[in-house]
Short mmCIF file of N, CA, C and O in Angstrom, two decimals:
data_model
loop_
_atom_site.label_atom_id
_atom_site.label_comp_id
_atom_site.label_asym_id
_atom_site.label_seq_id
_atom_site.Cartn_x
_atom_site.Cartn_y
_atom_site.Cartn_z
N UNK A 27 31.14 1.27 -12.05
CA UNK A 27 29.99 2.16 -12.07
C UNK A 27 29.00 1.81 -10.96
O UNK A 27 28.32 2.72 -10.49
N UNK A 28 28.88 0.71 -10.56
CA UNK A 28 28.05 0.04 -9.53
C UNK A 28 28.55 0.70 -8.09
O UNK A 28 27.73 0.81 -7.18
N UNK A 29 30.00 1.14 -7.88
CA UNK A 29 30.13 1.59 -6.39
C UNK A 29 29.66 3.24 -6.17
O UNK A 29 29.64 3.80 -5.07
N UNK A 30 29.25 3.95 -7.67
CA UNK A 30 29.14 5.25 -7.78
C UNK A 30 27.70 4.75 -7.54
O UNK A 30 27.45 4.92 -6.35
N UNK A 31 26.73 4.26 -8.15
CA UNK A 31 25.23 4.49 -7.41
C UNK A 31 25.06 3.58 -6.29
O UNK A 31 23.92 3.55 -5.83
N UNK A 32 26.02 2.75 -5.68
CA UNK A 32 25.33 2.63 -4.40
C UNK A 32 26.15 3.64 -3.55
O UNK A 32 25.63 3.85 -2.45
N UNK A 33 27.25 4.29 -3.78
CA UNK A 33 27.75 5.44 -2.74
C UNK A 33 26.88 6.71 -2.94
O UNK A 33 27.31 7.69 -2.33
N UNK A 34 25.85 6.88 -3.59
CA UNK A 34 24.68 7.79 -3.75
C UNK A 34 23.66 7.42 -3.17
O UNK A 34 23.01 8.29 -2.58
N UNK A 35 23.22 6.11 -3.16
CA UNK A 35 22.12 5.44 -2.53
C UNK A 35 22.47 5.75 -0.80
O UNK A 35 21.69 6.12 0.09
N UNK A 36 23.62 5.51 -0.75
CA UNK A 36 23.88 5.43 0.99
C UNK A 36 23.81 7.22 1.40
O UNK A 36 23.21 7.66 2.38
N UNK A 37 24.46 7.97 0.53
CA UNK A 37 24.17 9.38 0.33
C UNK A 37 22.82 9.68 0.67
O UNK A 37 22.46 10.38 1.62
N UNK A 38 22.04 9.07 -0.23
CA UNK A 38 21.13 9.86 -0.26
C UNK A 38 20.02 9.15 1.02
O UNK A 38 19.14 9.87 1.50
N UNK A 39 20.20 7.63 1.50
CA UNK A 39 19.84 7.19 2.55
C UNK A 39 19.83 8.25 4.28
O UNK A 39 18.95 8.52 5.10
N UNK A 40 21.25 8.54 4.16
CA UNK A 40 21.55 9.55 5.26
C UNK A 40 20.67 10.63 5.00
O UNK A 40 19.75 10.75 5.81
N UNK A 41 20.73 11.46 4.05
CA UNK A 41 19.69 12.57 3.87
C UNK A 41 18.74 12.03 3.92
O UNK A 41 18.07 13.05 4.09
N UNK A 42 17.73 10.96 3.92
CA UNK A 42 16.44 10.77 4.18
C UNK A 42 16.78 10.51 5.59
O UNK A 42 15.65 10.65 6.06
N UNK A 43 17.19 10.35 6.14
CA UNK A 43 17.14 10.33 7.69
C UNK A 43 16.92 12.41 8.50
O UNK A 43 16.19 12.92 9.35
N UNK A 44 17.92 12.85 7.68
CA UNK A 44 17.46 14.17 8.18
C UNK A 44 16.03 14.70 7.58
O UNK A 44 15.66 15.71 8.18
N UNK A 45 15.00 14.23 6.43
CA UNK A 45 14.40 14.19 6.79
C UNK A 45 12.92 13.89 7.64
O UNK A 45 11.92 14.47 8.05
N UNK A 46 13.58 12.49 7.56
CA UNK A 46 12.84 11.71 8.43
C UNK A 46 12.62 12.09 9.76
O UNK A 46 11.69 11.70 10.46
N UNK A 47 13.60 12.94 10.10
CA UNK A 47 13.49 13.71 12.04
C UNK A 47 12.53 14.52 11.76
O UNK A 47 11.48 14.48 12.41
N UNK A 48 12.83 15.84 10.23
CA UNK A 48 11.76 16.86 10.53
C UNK A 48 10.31 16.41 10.38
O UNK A 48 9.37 16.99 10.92
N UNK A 49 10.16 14.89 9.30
CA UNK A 49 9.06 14.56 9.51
C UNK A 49 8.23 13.85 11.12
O UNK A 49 7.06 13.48 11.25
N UNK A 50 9.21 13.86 12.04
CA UNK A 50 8.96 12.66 13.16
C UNK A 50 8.39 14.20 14.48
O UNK A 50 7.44 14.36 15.25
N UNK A 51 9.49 14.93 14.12
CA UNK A 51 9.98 16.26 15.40
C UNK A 51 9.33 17.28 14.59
O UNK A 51 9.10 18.15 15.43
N UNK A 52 9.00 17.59 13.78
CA UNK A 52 8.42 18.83 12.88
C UNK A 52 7.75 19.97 14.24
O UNK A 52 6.88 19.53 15.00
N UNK A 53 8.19 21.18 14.36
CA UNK A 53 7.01 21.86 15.43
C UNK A 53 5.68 21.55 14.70
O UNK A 53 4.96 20.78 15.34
N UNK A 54 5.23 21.94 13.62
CA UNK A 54 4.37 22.06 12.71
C UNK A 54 3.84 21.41 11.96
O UNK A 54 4.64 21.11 11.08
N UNK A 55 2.39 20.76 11.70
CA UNK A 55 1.97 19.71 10.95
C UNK A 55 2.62 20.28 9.58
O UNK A 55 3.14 19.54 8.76
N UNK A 56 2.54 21.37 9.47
CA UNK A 56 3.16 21.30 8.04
C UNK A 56 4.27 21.31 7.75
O UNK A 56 4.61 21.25 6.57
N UNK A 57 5.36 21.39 9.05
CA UNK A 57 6.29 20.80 8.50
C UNK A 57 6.42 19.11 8.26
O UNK A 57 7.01 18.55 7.34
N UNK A 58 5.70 18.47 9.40
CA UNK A 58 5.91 16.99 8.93
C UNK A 58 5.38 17.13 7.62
O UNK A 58 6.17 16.95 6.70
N UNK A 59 3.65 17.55 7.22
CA UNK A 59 3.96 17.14 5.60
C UNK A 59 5.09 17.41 4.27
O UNK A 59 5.20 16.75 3.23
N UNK A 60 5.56 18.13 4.54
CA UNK A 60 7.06 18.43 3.82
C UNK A 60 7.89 17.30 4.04
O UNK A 60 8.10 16.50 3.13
N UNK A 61 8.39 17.15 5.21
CA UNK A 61 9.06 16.33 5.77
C UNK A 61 8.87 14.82 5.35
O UNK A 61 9.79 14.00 5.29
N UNK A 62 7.57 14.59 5.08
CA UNK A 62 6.65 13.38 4.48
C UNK A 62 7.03 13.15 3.24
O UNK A 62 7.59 12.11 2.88
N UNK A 63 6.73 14.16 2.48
CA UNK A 63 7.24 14.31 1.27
C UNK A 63 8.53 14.54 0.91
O UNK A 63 8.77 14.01 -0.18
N UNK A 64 9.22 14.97 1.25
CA UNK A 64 10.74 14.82 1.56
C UNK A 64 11.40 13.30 1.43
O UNK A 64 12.49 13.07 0.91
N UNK A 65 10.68 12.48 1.88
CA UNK A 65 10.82 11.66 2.13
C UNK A 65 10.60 10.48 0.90
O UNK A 65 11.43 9.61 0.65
N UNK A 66 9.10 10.67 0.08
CA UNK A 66 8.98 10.02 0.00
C UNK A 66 9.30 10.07 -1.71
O UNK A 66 9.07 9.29 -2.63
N UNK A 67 9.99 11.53 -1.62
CA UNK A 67 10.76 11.76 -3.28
C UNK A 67 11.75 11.24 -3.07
O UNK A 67 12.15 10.75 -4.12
N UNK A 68 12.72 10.95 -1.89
CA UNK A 68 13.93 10.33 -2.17
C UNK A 68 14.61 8.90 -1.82
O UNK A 68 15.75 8.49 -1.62
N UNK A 69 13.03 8.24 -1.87
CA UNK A 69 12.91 6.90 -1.97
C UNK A 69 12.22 7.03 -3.48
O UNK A 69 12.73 6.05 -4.01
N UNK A 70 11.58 7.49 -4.26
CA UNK A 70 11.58 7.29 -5.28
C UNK A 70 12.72 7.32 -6.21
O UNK A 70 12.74 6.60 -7.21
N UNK A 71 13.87 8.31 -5.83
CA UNK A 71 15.38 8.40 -6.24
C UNK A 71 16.07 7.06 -6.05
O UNK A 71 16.55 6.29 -6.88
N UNK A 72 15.97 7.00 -4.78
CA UNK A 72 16.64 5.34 -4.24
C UNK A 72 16.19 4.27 -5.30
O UNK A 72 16.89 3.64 -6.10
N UNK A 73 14.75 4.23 -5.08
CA UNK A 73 14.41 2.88 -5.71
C UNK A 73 14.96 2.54 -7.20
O UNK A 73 15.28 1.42 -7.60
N UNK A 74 15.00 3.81 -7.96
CA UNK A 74 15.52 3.73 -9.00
C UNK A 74 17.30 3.55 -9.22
O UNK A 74 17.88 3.17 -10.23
N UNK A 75 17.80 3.93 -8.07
CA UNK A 75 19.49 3.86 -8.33
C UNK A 75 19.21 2.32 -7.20
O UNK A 75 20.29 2.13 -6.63
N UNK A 76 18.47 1.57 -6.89
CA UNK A 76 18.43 0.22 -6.77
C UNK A 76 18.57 -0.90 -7.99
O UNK A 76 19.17 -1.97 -7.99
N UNK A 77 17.75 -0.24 -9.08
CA UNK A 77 17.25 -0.72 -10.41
C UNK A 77 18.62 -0.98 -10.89
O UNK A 77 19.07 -2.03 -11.34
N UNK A 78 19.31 0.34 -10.70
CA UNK A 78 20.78 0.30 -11.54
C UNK A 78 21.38 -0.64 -11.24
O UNK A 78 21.78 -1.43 -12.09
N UNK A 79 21.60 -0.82 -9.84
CA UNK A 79 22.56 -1.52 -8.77
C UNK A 79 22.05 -3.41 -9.56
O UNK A 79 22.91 -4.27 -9.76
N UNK A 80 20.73 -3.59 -9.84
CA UNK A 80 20.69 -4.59 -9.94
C UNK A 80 20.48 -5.07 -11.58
O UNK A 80 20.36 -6.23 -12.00
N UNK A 81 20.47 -3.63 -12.48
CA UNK A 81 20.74 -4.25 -13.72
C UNK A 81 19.46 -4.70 -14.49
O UNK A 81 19.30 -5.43 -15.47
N UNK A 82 18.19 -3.62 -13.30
CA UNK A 82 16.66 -4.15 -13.51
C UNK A 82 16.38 -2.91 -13.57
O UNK A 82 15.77 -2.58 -12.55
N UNK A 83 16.53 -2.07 -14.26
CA UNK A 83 16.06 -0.29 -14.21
C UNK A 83 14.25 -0.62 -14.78
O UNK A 83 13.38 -0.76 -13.93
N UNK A 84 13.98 -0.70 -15.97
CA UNK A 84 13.04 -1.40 -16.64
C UNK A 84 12.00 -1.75 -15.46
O UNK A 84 11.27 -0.76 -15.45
N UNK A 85 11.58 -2.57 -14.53
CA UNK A 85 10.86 -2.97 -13.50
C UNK A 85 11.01 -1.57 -12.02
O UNK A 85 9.99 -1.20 -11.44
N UNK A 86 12.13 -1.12 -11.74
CA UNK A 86 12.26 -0.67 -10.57
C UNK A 86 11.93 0.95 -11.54
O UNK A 86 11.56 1.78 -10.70
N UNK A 87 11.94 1.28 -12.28
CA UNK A 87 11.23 2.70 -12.50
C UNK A 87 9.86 2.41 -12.74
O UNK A 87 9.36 3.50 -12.48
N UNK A 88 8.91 1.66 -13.07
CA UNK A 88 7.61 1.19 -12.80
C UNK A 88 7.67 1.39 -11.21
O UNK A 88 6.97 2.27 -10.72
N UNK A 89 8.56 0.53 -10.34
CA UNK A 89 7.58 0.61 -9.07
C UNK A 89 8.06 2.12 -8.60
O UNK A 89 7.47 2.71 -7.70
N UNK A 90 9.08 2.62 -9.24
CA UNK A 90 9.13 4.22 -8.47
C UNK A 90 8.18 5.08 -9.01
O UNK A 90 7.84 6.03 -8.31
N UNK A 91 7.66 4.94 -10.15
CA UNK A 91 6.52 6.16 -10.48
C UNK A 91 5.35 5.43 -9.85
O UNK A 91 4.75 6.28 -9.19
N UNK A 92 4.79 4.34 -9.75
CA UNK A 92 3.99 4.20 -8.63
C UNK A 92 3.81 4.32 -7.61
O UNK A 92 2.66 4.33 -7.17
N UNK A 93 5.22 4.51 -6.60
CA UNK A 93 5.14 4.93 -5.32
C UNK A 93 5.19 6.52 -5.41
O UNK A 93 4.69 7.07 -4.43
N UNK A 94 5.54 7.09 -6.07
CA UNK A 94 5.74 8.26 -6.32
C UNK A 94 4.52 8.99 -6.49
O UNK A 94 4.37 9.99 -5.79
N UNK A 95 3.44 8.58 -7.45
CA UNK A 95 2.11 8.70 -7.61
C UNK A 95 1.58 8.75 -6.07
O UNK A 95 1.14 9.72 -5.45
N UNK A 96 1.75 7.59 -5.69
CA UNK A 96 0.95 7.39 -4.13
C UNK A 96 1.37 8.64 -3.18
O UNK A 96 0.69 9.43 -2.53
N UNK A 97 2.67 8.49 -3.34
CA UNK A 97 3.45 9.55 -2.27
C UNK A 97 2.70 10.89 -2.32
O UNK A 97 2.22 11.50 -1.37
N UNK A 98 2.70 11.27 -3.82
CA UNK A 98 1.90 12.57 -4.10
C UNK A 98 0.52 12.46 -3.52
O UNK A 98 0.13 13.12 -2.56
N UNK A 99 -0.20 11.58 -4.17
CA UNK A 99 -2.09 11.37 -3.65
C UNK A 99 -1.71 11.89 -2.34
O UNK A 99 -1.66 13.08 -2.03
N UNK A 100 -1.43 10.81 -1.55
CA UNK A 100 -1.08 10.89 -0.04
C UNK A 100 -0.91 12.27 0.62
O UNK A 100 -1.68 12.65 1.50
N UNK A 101 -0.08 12.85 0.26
CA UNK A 101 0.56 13.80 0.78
C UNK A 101 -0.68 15.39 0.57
O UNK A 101 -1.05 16.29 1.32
N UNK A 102 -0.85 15.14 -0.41
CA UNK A 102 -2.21 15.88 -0.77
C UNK A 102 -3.65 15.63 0.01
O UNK A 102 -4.54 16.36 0.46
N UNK A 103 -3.44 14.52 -0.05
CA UNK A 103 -5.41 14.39 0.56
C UNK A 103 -4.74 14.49 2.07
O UNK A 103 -5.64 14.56 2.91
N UNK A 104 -3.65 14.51 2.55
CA UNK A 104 -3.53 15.00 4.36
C UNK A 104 -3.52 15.93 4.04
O UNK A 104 -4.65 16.39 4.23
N UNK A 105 -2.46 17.13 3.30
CA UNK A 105 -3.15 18.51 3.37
C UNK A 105 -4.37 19.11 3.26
O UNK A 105 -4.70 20.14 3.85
N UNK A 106 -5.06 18.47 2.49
CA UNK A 106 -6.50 19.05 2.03
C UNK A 106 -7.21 18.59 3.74
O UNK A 106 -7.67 19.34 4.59
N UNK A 107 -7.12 17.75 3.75
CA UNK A 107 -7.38 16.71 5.13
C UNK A 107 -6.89 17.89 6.42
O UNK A 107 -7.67 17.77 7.36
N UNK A 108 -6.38 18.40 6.55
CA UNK A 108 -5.94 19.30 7.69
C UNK A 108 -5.88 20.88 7.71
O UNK A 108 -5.76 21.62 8.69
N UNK A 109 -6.03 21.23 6.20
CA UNK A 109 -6.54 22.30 5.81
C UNK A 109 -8.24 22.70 6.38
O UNK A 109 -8.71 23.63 7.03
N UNK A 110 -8.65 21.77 5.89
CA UNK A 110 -10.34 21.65 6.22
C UNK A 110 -9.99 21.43 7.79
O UNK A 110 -10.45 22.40 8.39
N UNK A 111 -9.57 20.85 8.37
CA UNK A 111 -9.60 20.68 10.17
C UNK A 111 -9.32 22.59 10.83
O UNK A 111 -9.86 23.17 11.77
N UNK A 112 -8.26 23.06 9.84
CA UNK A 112 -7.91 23.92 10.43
C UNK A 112 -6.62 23.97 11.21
O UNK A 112 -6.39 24.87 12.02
N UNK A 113 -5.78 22.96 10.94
CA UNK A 113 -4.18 22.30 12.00
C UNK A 113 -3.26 22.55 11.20
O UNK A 113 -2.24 21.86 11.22
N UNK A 114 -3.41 23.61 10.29
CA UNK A 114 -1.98 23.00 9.19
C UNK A 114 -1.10 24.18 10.21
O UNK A 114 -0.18 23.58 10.78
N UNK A 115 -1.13 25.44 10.53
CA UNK A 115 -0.23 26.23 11.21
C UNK A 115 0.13 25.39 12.74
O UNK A 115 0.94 25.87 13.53
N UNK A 116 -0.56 24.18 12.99
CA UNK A 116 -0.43 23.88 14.79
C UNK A 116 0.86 23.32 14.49
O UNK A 116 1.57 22.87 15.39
#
């Protein structure tokens, strides 16, 4: 069962790389914030099929709903943050 969530983890590693470009290359601030967020839901996925991998789910879903929390705050106060500037279409 251990080679099925880390052959998901590496799965899902590669897909955070595609979106790690649209967050890097985005034409559009709003696409990097997507792209941001994109991102930072599927390191909350990861961290938790880490938990599995190590037989510590219990501790590693604590630190994924905390980063997850943050990811959200974050991702929000730059939109609101660039909304008010007026850059979210640049």
């Amino acid at each position: 069962m251990d080679k099925v969530f880390l052959y998901a983890g590496l799965i899902l590693c590669l897909i955070m790389v595609l979106s790690l470009w649209r967050a890097v290359l985005g034409p559009s601030v709003l696409d990097r914030l997507i792209g941001v967020n994109a991102v930072g839901s599927k390191t909350t996925v990861l961290l938790v099929l880490v938990g599995l991998l190590f037989h510590r789910v219990d501790m590693f879903v604590d630190i994924a709903l905390a980063y997850a929390l943050l990811n959200f705050v974050a991702v929000l106060a730059a939109s609101r943050y660039f909304q008010k500037r007026g850059g979210l279409g640049r």
